[in-house]
Amino acid sequence: MTAPKKLHVKTYGCQMNVYDSERMAEAMAAQGYVATDTPDDADLILLNTCHIREKAAEKVYSELGRLKPLKARNPDLRIGVAGCVAQAEGAEIAARQPAVDLIVGPQSYHRLPDLVARANRGERAIDTDMPDEDKFEHLPQLRTPAARPTAFLTVQEGCDKFCAFCVVPYTRGAEASRPVRRLLDEARALADRGVREVTLLGQNVNAYHGEGPDGRTWSLADLVWAMADIDGLERIRFTTSHPNDMTDDLIAAHGECPELMPYLHLPVQSGSDRVLKAMNRKHTAARYVDIVDRLRAARPDLALSGDFIVGFPGETDADFEDTLRLVERVGYAQAYSFKYSARPGTPAAERAGVPAAVAAERLHRLQSLLTAQQRAAQEAMVGGIVDVLLEKPGRLPGQMVGKSQHLHAVHVADAAGWGGRIVRARVTAAAPNSLAAELV
Ligand code: 5AD
Ligand code: SF4
């Protein structure tokens, strides 16, 4: 018998890529490929790439340069590029890097086994179509027990919002929601495998409008309530949301659905109405703050996270001050902030950016403020009680690591044997990015 072929997947970018990488690994497992953690002994290497900012996209080319010599050692090695860079720059990758054997866009993963077979025959296989069919319908169902008690579940893909800076509407295509029945089946299968917490994923997840089993179109709130009824699923989260789709039923669910965790990633990008307009965000800073207030009225302990871009074309000092003011007003438990990166093909790429040094300085100031807020929020947890879903052993003997309701990373002492369960713990100390706790 010949040894099974080995697959190494390297994932860049967002959680949706993490989910897609798992689905691709399952599809290839059905073809006899076993997963390996290193590229060195792999027969197939897949880079699941991210195109959101220039830096992310450039990583692909440097990684390909590093992987190329492996082909001299193993002539049967096949290298593939998947994800959003494959979608956006497939032809350029093919031209720039002859070591690449296959290129597959995010909407074509169900064709991966066929593409790999072609690559193994020595063909160069490229598929960056955006077919109408649901790729997940054609991917194998999960069978093995879950390695972790948490899982991602893609419920919606693509984006129709066309923010002026963003490549997503081009790389992931138009908004599409998966049907409710499929999602509930998948969530039940996850719960049966030991998953206790599911994060519903979508580029615009709160714009979810899927076909319900009753023939109605279901909202994300409807879906959350149905997921909450599944035996064994104790926690539900969703990401990423757009303020304009934060509907009343979803805000209410944050107050009323005990399984929906009190943490929300709600990007605003800027606190200046002028910049928000230039970004084509279609909401004002005041509207965003009002949504946050209504969410907090529904769920007072809601932890908020956000995304910010500094140095967007035309952003003045006064605009940037508005962003700082919004951050002060909202108070974030956690946030991501980026220097604007001009992406080819997006409307904003045509406009003149702010000087790099100005953008760098603004990023530094914004990050200092966000870090201070995060630290203060972490410190405030000391002495309090948290519910932690324990995921894996920590570095210390007996220690287990997991997430609180508010998505803090928590190291719980003397908790061996509690893996996969939700425990109550008292917070004993706060570090910048995690909490220490003991069982109560
Ligand atoms: N430049 C910088 N940041 C960007 N983002 C998206 N596009 C760009 C860009 N061109 C950020 C936004 C988004 C997050 C996923 O990435 O803040 O919410
Ligand atoms: Fe990109 Fe805007 Fe769509 Fe988010 S809402 S994916 S930032 S276009």
Short mmCIF file of C-alpha atoms and ligand atoms in Angstrom, two decimals:
data_model
loop_
_atom_site.label_atom_id
_atom_site.label_comp_id
_atom_site.label_asym_id
_atom_site.label_seq_id
_atom_site.Cartn_x
_atom_site.Cartn_y
_atom_site.Cartn_z
CA MET A 1 0.00 0.00 0.00
CA THR A 2 1.29 3.47 -0.79
CA ALA A 3 1.49 6.07 1.99
CA PRO A 4 -1.40 8.54 2.06
CA LYS A 5 -0.72 11.89 0.44
CA LYS A 6 -0.20 14.82 2.75
CA LEU A 7 -1.90 18.20 2.61
CA HIS A 8 -0.65 21.38 4.23
CA VAL A 9 -3.01 24.36 4.30
CA LYS A 10 -1.75 27.78 5.35
CA THR A 11 -4.49 30.27 6.14
CA TYR A 12 -4.27 34.05 5.97
CA GLY A 13 -6.83 36.72 6.81
CA CYS A 14 -10.30 36.43 8.26
CA GLN A 15 -12.27 33.72 10.04
CA MET A 16 -14.12 32.90 6.87
CA ASN A 17 -10.83 31.71 5.42
CA VAL A 18 -10.33 29.54 8.52
CA TYR A 19 -13.72 27.95 7.87
CA ASP A 20 -13.00 27.55 4.15
CA SER A 21 -9.61 25.95 4.88
CA GLU A 22 -11.32 23.35 7.07
CA ARG A 23 -13.85 22.63 4.32
CA MET A 24 -11.06 22.27 1.75
CA ALA A 25 -9.17 19.90 4.05
CA GLU A 26 -12.34 17.80 4.45
CA ALA A 27 -12.85 17.73 0.68
CA MET A 28 -9.29 16.51 0.18
CA ALA A 29 -9.57 14.03 3.09
CA ALA A 30 -12.31 12.37 1.05
CA GLN A 31 -9.64 11.96 -1.66
CA GLY A 32 -7.25 10.31 0.79
CA TYR A 33 -5.17 13.33 1.79
CA VAL A 34 -4.15 13.59 5.45
CA ALA A 35 -3.35 16.94 7.04
CA THR A 36 0.20 17.89 8.00
CA ASP A 37 1.33 20.90 10.03
CA THR A 38 4.45 21.59 8.01
CA PRO A 39 4.95 22.28 4.32
CA ASP A 40 8.19 20.25 4.34
CA ASP A 41 6.70 16.78 3.90
CA ALA A 42 3.52 17.79 2.05
CA ASP A 43 2.43 16.54 -1.38
CA LEU A 44 -0.06 19.37 -1.71
CA ILE A 45 0.32 22.85 -0.26
CA LEU A 46 -2.61 25.26 -0.35
CA LEU A 47 -2.24 28.91 0.55
CA ASN A 48 -5.63 30.30 1.49
CA THR A 49 -4.99 33.96 0.90
CA CYS A 50 -6.28 37.40 1.88
CA HIS A 51 -6.50 40.44 -0.40
CA ILE A 52 -7.92 43.00 2.01
CA ARG A 53 -4.77 45.15 2.32
CA GLU A 54 -1.66 45.32 0.19
CA LYS A 55 0.55 43.82 2.91
CA ALA A 56 -1.70 40.78 3.20
CA ALA A 57 -1.61 40.19 -0.55
CA GLU A 58 2.18 40.61 -0.82
CA LYS A 59 2.71 37.87 1.78
CA VAL A 60 1.51 35.33 -0.77
CA TYR A 61 4.29 36.07 -3.21
CA SER A 62 7.01 35.91 -0.56
CA GLU A 63 5.59 32.64 0.79
CA LEU A 64 5.54 31.17 -2.72
CA GLY A 65 9.18 32.15 -3.11
CA ARG A 66 10.00 30.27 0.09
CA LEU A 67 8.03 27.17 -0.92
CA LYS A 68 9.41 26.87 -4.44
CA PRO A 69 12.67 25.07 -3.45
CA LEU A 70 10.58 22.27 -1.89
CA LYS A 71 9.66 21.23 -5.41
CA ALA A 72 13.27 20.33 -6.15
CA ARG A 73 13.14 17.85 -3.24
CA ASN A 74 9.72 16.44 -4.07
CA PRO A 75 8.86 16.55 -7.78
CA ASP A 76 5.32 15.33 -6.97
CA LEU A 77 4.63 18.35 -4.78
CA ARG A 78 1.75 20.50 -6.02
CA ILE A 79 1.30 24.08 -4.84
CA GLY A 80 -2.08 25.81 -4.96
CA VAL A 81 -3.28 29.32 -4.24
CA ALA A 82 -6.84 29.68 -2.94
CA GLY A 83 -8.76 32.56 -1.43
CA CYS A 84 -9.17 36.19 -2.32
CA VAL A 85 -5.75 36.84 -3.89
CA ALA A 86 -6.41 33.87 -6.19
CA GLN A 87 -9.74 35.42 -7.13
CA ALA A 88 -8.39 38.93 -7.68
CA GLU A 89 -4.96 38.23 -9.17
CA GLY A 90 -5.16 34.69 -10.53
CA ALA A 91 -3.58 35.58 -13.87
CA GLU A 92 -0.84 37.62 -12.23
CA ILE A 93 0.03 34.78 -9.85
CA ALA A 94 0.20 32.36 -12.78
CA ALA A 95 2.54 34.70 -14.64
CA ARG A 96 4.72 35.68 -11.68
CA GLN A 97 5.16 32.27 -10.08
CA PRO A 98 5.64 29.22 -12.33
CA ALA A 99 5.80 26.97 -9.24
CA VAL A 100 2.04 27.40 -8.77
CA ASP A 101 0.08 24.41 -10.11
CA LEU A 102 -3.44 25.39 -9.25
CA ILE A 103 -5.42 28.52 -8.56
CA VAL A 104 -8.88 28.35 -7.06
CA GLY A 105 -11.21 31.22 -6.12
CA PRO A 106 -13.34 31.23 -2.94
CA GLN A 107 -16.53 30.29 -4.78
CA SER A 108 -15.05 27.19 -6.45
CA TYR A 109 -13.77 25.08 -3.55
CA HIS A 110 -16.18 22.26 -4.32
CA ARG A 111 -14.18 21.78 -7.53
CA LEU A 112 -10.90 21.46 -5.65
CA PRO A 113 -10.56 17.64 -5.89
CA ASP A 114 -10.98 17.87 -9.66
CA LEU A 115 -8.46 20.73 -9.89
CA VAL A 116 -5.94 18.77 -7.81
CA ALA A 117 -6.41 15.71 -10.03
CA ARG A 118 -5.69 17.86 -13.06
CA ALA A 119 -2.62 19.39 -11.40
CA ASN A 120 -1.39 15.88 -10.52
CA ARG A 121 -1.61 15.02 -14.23
CA GLY A 122 0.75 17.90 -14.91
CA GLU A 123 -1.84 20.45 -16.05
CA ARG A 124 -2.03 23.92 -14.64
CA ALA A 125 -5.54 24.12 -13.18
CA ILE A 126 -7.21 27.50 -12.73
CA ASP A 127 -10.79 28.13 -11.58
CA THR A 128 -11.84 31.61 -10.48
CA ASP A 129 -15.47 31.45 -11.64
CA MET A 130 -18.23 32.75 -9.43
CA PRO A 131 -20.92 30.12 -10.01
CA ASP A 132 -24.44 30.67 -8.64
CA GLU A 133 -24.54 27.28 -6.91
CA ASP A 134 -23.76 26.97 -3.21
CA LYS A 135 -20.28 25.47 -3.00
CA PHE A 136 -21.02 24.15 0.49
CA GLU A 137 -23.80 21.93 -0.91
CA HIS A 138 -21.10 19.99 -2.72
CA LEU A 139 -18.59 19.72 0.10
CA PRO A 140 -18.58 16.65 2.37
CA GLN A 141 -20.45 16.67 5.68
CA LEU A 142 -18.39 16.70 8.85
CA ARG A 143 -17.87 13.32 10.48
CA THR A 144 -14.93 13.27 12.89
CA PRO A 145 -15.28 14.52 16.50
CA ALA A 146 -14.42 18.19 16.82
CA ALA A 147 -10.88 19.03 17.89
CA ARG A 148 -12.19 22.06 19.78
CA PRO A 149 -15.52 22.88 21.43
CA THR A 150 -15.83 25.99 19.25
CA ALA A 151 -16.51 26.18 15.52
CA PHE A 152 -17.16 28.62 12.73
CA LEU A 153 -20.15 28.26 10.46
CA THR A 154 -20.42 30.36 7.30
CA VAL A 155 -24.03 31.47 6.88
CA GLN A 156 -23.61 34.32 4.43
CA GLU A 157 -20.97 35.33 1.94
CA GLY A 158 -20.19 38.32 -0.18
CA CYS A 159 -21.10 41.95 0.11
CA ASP A 160 -23.31 44.44 -1.76
CA LYS A 161 -22.24 47.48 0.25
CA PHE A 162 -19.29 48.64 -1.87
CA CYS A 163 -17.42 50.68 0.71
CA ALA A 164 -15.05 52.77 -1.40
CA PHE A 165 -11.87 51.17 0.02
CA CYS A 166 -12.87 47.52 0.06
CA VAL A 167 -12.13 44.61 -2.29
CA VAL A 168 -14.62 42.20 -0.73
CA PRO A 169 -17.52 42.87 -3.14
CA TYR A 170 -15.12 42.02 -5.97
CA THR A 171 -13.33 39.00 -4.45
CA ARG A 172 -16.25 37.37 -2.64
CA GLY A 173 -19.00 38.56 -4.97
CA ALA A 174 -22.59 39.51 -4.25
CA GLU A 175 -24.34 38.81 -0.96
CA ALA A 176 -25.69 35.29 -0.71
CA SER A 177 -27.31 33.61 2.29
CA ARG A 178 -27.30 29.85 2.78
CA PRO A 179 -30.68 28.20 3.41
CA VAL A 180 -31.75 27.81 7.04
CA ARG A 181 -32.31 24.07 6.88
CA ARG A 182 -28.73 23.39 5.75
CA LEU A 183 -27.34 25.62 8.47
CA LEU A 184 -29.39 24.02 11.22
CA ASP A 185 -28.31 20.57 9.99
CA GLU A 186 -24.69 21.64 10.05
CA ALA A 187 -25.04 23.22 13.49
CA ARG A 188 -26.68 20.02 14.84
CA ALA A 189 -23.82 17.97 13.37
CA LEU A 190 -21.34 20.28 15.11
CA ALA A 191 -23.17 19.97 18.43
CA ASP A 192 -23.19 16.16 18.05
CA ARG A 193 -19.40 16.28 17.59
CA GLY A 194 -19.00 18.13 20.89
CA VAL A 195 -19.08 21.74 19.72
CA ARG A 196 -20.59 24.03 22.37
CA GLU A 197 -20.05 27.42 20.75
CA VAL A 198 -20.67 28.36 17.16
CA THR A 199 -19.70 31.63 15.47
CA LEU A 200 -21.90 32.43 12.50
CA LEU A 201 -19.76 33.95 9.78
CA GLY A 202 -20.47 36.31 6.93
CA GLN A 203 -18.81 39.33 5.38
CA ASN A 204 -22.10 41.04 6.12
CA VAL A 205 -23.54 38.51 8.47
CA ASN A 206 -26.32 40.65 9.86
CA ALA A 207 -27.64 41.19 6.32
CA TYR A 208 -28.44 37.45 6.39
CA HIS A 209 -31.75 36.72 4.66
CA GLY A 210 -31.96 32.99 4.04
CA GLU A 211 -34.74 30.78 2.82
CA GLY A 212 -36.54 29.41 5.88
CA PRO A 213 -38.08 25.93 6.15
CA ASP A 214 -41.47 27.68 6.42
CA GLY A 215 -41.01 29.39 3.04
CA ARG A 216 -40.43 32.77 4.71
CA THR A 217 -37.17 34.69 4.43
CA TRP A 218 -35.41 34.45 7.78
CA SER A 219 -33.36 37.23 9.35
CA LEU A 220 -30.16 36.65 11.29
CA ALA A 221 -32.14 37.08 14.51
CA ASP A 222 -34.53 34.28 13.40
CA LEU A 223 -31.53 32.07 12.70
CA VAL A 224 -29.91 32.85 16.06
CA TRP A 225 -33.12 31.91 17.90
CA ALA A 226 -33.35 28.60 16.01
CA MET A 227 -29.69 27.80 16.71
CA ALA A 228 -30.31 28.54 20.40
CA ASP A 229 -32.84 25.67 20.44
CA ILE A 230 -30.26 23.08 19.35
CA ASP A 231 -29.36 20.68 22.15
CA GLY A 232 -25.74 21.04 23.20
CA LEU A 233 -25.16 24.44 21.56
CA GLU A 234 -24.69 26.73 24.50
CA ARG A 235 -23.15 29.80 22.90
CA ILE A 236 -23.77 31.69 19.68
CA ARG A 237 -21.75 34.53 18.22
CA PHE A 238 -21.77 36.20 14.82
CA THR A 239 -19.36 38.33 12.82
CA THR A 240 -18.90 40.71 10.90
CA SER A 241 -21.77 43.15 10.99
CA HIS A 242 -22.59 46.41 9.22
CA PRO A 243 -24.30 49.13 11.30
CA ASN A 244 -27.04 49.61 8.69
CA ASP A 245 -28.19 46.00 9.06
CA MET A 246 -28.42 46.12 12.86
CA THR A 247 -32.17 45.54 12.87
CA ASP A 248 -34.51 45.84 15.86
CA ASP A 249 -35.05 42.07 16.10
CA LEU A 250 -31.29 41.50 16.28
CA ILE A 251 -30.82 44.21 18.91
CA ALA A 252 -33.65 42.65 20.91
CA ALA A 253 -32.07 39.19 20.62
CA HIS A 254 -28.99 40.56 22.37
CA GLY A 255 -31.19 41.32 25.36
CA GLU A 256 -33.42 38.28 25.26
CA CYS A 257 -31.53 35.27 23.89
CA PRO A 258 -29.35 33.81 26.66
CA GLU A 259 -27.26 31.78 24.19
CA LEU A 260 -26.29 34.90 22.22
CA MET A 261 -23.03 36.04 23.79
CA PRO A 262 -22.63 39.68 24.92
CA TYR A 263 -19.90 40.56 22.44
CA LEU A 264 -20.32 42.32 19.12
CA HIS A 265 -17.88 43.26 16.38
CA LEU A 266 -19.43 46.33 14.78
CA PRO A 267 -16.98 48.19 12.54
CA VAL A 268 -17.46 51.93 12.05
CA GLN A 269 -14.18 52.72 10.16
CA SER A 270 -14.27 56.46 10.99
CA GLY A 271 -15.94 58.92 13.35
CA SER A 272 -16.15 61.71 10.76
CA ASP A 273 -19.34 62.11 8.74
CA ARG A 274 -17.35 63.60 5.87
CA VAL A 275 -15.05 60.57 5.74
CA LEU A 276 -17.92 58.12 6.24
CA LYS A 277 -19.62 59.70 3.22
CA ALA A 278 -16.45 59.50 1.13
CA MET A 279 -16.14 55.86 2.21
CA ASN A 280 -19.71 55.21 1.01
CA ARG A 281 -20.61 53.81 4.41
CA LYS A 282 -24.15 55.22 4.15
CA HIS A 283 -24.45 56.07 7.84
CA THR A 284 -23.33 58.88 10.11
CA ALA A 285 -21.30 58.73 13.31
CA ALA A 286 -24.40 59.71 15.30
CA ARG A 287 -26.40 56.85 13.77
CA TYR A 288 -23.67 54.40 14.79
CA VAL A 289 -23.57 55.75 18.33
CA ASP A 290 -27.36 55.51 18.52
CA ILE A 291 -27.22 51.83 17.51
CA VAL A 292 -24.58 51.20 20.17
CA ASP A 293 -26.77 52.93 22.77
CA ARG A 294 -29.77 50.80 21.81
CA LEU A 295 -27.66 47.63 21.95
CA ARG A 296 -26.42 48.56 25.41
CA ALA A 297 -29.94 49.37 26.55
CA ALA A 298 -30.85 45.81 25.52
CA ARG A 299 -27.70 44.23 26.95
CA PRO A 300 -25.86 46.53 29.38
CA ASP A 301 -22.70 44.40 29.64
CA LEU A 302 -22.24 44.12 25.85
CA ALA A 303 -18.53 44.20 24.92
CA LEU A 304 -17.95 46.05 21.67
CA SER A 305 -15.25 45.60 19.11
CA GLY A 306 -14.66 47.59 15.93
CA ASP A 307 -12.54 48.24 12.86
CA PHE A 308 -10.98 51.59 12.00
CA ILE A 309 -9.15 52.95 8.98
CA VAL A 310 -6.91 56.00 9.34
CA GLY A 311 -5.46 58.04 6.51
CA PHE A 312 -8.37 57.51 4.14
CA PRO A 313 -8.02 59.88 1.14
CA GLY A 314 -9.11 63.36 2.20
CA GLU A 315 -9.02 62.65 5.97
CA THR A 316 -8.04 65.87 7.78
CA ASP A 317 -6.78 66.34 11.32
CA ALA A 318 -10.28 67.43 12.30
CA ASP A 319 -11.77 64.26 10.78
CA PHE A 320 -9.31 62.16 12.71
CA GLU A 321 -10.17 63.98 15.95
CA ASP A 322 -13.80 63.00 15.29
CA THR A 323 -12.68 59.35 15.20
CA LEU A 324 -10.91 59.71 18.54
CA ARG A 325 -14.03 61.36 19.97
CA LEU A 326 -16.21 58.49 18.77
CA VAL A 327 -13.86 55.96 20.35
CA GLU A 328 -14.04 57.88 23.65
CA ARG A 329 -17.81 57.97 23.46
CA VAL A 330 -18.33 54.30 22.58
CA GLY A 331 -15.61 52.62 24.63
CA TYR A 332 -14.28 49.47 22.98
CA ALA A 333 -13.36 46.23 24.70
CA GLN A 334 -11.21 45.40 21.71
CA ALA A 335 -10.60 46.83 18.24
CA TYR A 336 -8.61 46.57 15.04
CA SER A 337 -7.17 49.62 13.32
CA PHE A 338 -5.41 49.91 10.00
CA LYS A 339 -3.64 52.43 7.83
CA TYR A 340 -5.60 52.91 4.64
CA SER A 341 -4.21 50.76 1.85
CA ALA A 342 -5.18 51.62 -1.75
CA ARG A 343 -6.57 48.52 -3.43
CA PRO A 344 -6.59 48.28 -7.22
CA GLY A 345 -10.09 48.37 -8.68
CA THR A 346 -11.76 50.07 -5.72
CA PRO A 347 -13.17 53.62 -6.13
CA ALA A 348 -10.93 55.12 -3.43
CA ALA A 349 -7.78 53.87 -5.16
CA GLU A 350 -8.18 56.72 -7.68
CA ARG A 351 -7.99 59.36 -4.95
CA ALA A 352 -4.87 60.92 -3.46
CA GLY A 353 -4.04 59.49 -0.03
CA VAL A 354 -2.72 61.37 3.00
CA PRO A 355 1.08 61.41 3.51
CA ALA A 356 2.37 58.13 4.94
CA ALA A 357 3.92 59.81 7.97
CA VAL A 358 0.61 61.49 8.85
CA ALA A 359 -1.24 58.18 8.57
CA ALA A 360 1.39 56.45 10.71
CA GLU A 361 1.11 59.10 13.40
CA ARG A 362 -2.69 58.87 13.44
CA LEU A 363 -2.57 55.09 13.65
CA HIS A 364 -0.23 55.33 16.60
CA ARG A 365 -2.51 57.78 18.44
CA LEU A 366 -5.63 55.75 17.74
CA GLN A 367 -4.01 52.51 18.81
CA SER A 368 -2.77 54.07 22.05
CA LEU A 369 -6.30 55.11 22.89
CA LEU A 370 -7.80 51.73 21.93
CA THR A 371 -5.13 49.86 23.88
CA ALA A 372 -5.77 52.00 26.94
CA GLN A 373 -9.50 51.23 26.71
CA GLN A 374 -8.81 47.52 26.33
CA ARG A 375 -6.44 47.51 29.31
CA ALA A 376 -8.95 49.34 31.49
CA ALA A 377 -11.68 46.89 30.49
CA GLN A 378 -9.42 43.92 31.31
CA GLU A 379 -8.39 45.42 34.68
CA ALA A 380 -12.03 46.00 35.57
CA MET A 381 -12.62 42.24 35.32
CA VAL A 382 -10.30 41.40 38.24
CA GLY A 383 -12.27 39.97 41.18
CA GLY A 384 -15.29 39.31 38.97
CA ILE A 385 -16.86 36.01 37.92
CA VAL A 386 -16.65 34.80 34.32
CA ASP A 387 -18.07 31.77 32.53
CA VAL A 388 -15.30 30.17 30.51
CA LEU A 389 -15.65 27.60 27.74
CA LEU A 390 -12.41 25.66 28.18
CA GLU A 391 -10.78 24.86 24.85
CA LYS A 392 -7.27 23.51 25.42
CA PRO A 393 -4.50 22.99 27.99
CA GLY A 394 -2.49 26.07 28.96
CA ARG A 395 1.26 26.31 29.47
CA LEU A 396 1.17 25.58 33.22
CA PRO A 397 0.38 22.09 34.57
CA GLY A 398 -3.37 21.68 35.13
CA GLN A 399 -4.13 25.02 33.50
CA MET A 400 -6.81 25.24 30.79
CA VAL A 401 -7.42 28.09 28.37
CA GLY A 402 -10.75 29.23 27.02
CA LYS A 403 -12.98 32.21 26.29
CA SER A 404 -15.29 34.18 28.54
CA GLN A 405 -18.77 35.29 27.43
CA HIS A 406 -17.13 38.57 26.43
CA LEU A 407 -14.46 36.79 24.40
CA HIS A 408 -11.61 37.43 26.82
CA ALA A 409 -8.94 34.74 26.64
CA VAL A 410 -8.94 33.24 30.16
CA HIS A 411 -6.29 30.98 31.73
CA VAL A 412 -8.00 28.91 34.40
CA ALA A 413 -5.80 27.21 37.04
CA ASP A 414 -6.33 23.59 38.12
CA ALA A 415 -8.98 22.93 35.52
CA ALA A 416 -7.61 19.80 33.82
CA GLY A 417 -10.47 17.46 32.99
CA TRP A 418 -12.92 20.31 32.33
CA GLY A 419 -12.02 20.68 28.64
CA GLY A 420 -15.01 21.26 26.37
CA ARG A 421 -17.15 22.46 29.30
CA ILE A 422 -18.23 25.88 30.53
CA VAL A 423 -16.93 26.61 34.03
CA ARG A 424 -17.43 29.49 36.47
CA ALA A 425 -14.21 31.15 37.45
CA ARG A 426 -13.03 34.13 39.48
CA VAL A 427 -10.62 36.49 37.73
CA THR A 428 -7.41 36.80 39.75
CA ALA A 429 -5.26 38.93 37.42
CA ALA A 430 -5.36 40.78 34.11
CA ALA A 431 -2.62 40.79 31.48
CA PRO A 432 -2.83 42.99 28.34
CA ASN A 433 -4.42 40.26 26.24
CA SER A 434 -5.71 37.69 28.70
CA LEU A 435 -7.11 37.06 32.16
CA ALA A 436 -6.00 34.60 34.84
CA ALA A 437 -8.73 32.90 36.86
CA GLU A 438 -9.48 30.11 39.34
CA LEU A 439 -12.47 27.78 39.45
CA VAL A 440 -15.25 28.67 41.87
N1 5AD B 1 -7.24 49.59 3.74
C1 5AD B 1 -7.17 49.45 5.07
N2 5AD B 1 -8.05 48.72 5.78
C2 5AD B 1 -9.02 48.09 5.11
N3 5AD B 1 -10.03 47.31 5.53
C3 5AD B 1 -10.73 46.89 4.46
N4 5AD B 1 -10.21 47.42 3.33
C4 5AD B 1 -9.14 48.16 3.71
C5 5AD B 1 -8.21 48.96 3.01
N5 5AD B 1 -8.26 49.12 1.68
C6 5AD B 1 -10.28 47.01 6.94
C7 5AD B 1 -11.65 47.53 7.37
C8 5AD B 1 -12.45 46.28 7.47
C9 5AD B 1 -11.42 45.27 7.89
C10 5AD B 1 -11.78 43.85 7.66
O1 5AD B 1 -10.29 45.61 7.13
O2 5AD B 1 -11.52 48.16 8.63
O3 5AD B 1 -13.52 46.38 8.39
FE1 SF4 B 2 -16.00 45.65 2.64
FE2 SF4 B 2 -17.80 47.52 3.37
FE3 SF4 B 2 -18.62 45.11 2.51
FE4 SF4 B 2 -17.42 45.32 4.89
S1 SF4 B 2 -19.40 46.28 4.31
S2 SF4 B 2 -17.02 43.78 3.31
S3 SF4 B 2 -15.92 46.93 4.51
S4 SF4 B 2 -17.54 46.66 1.30
#
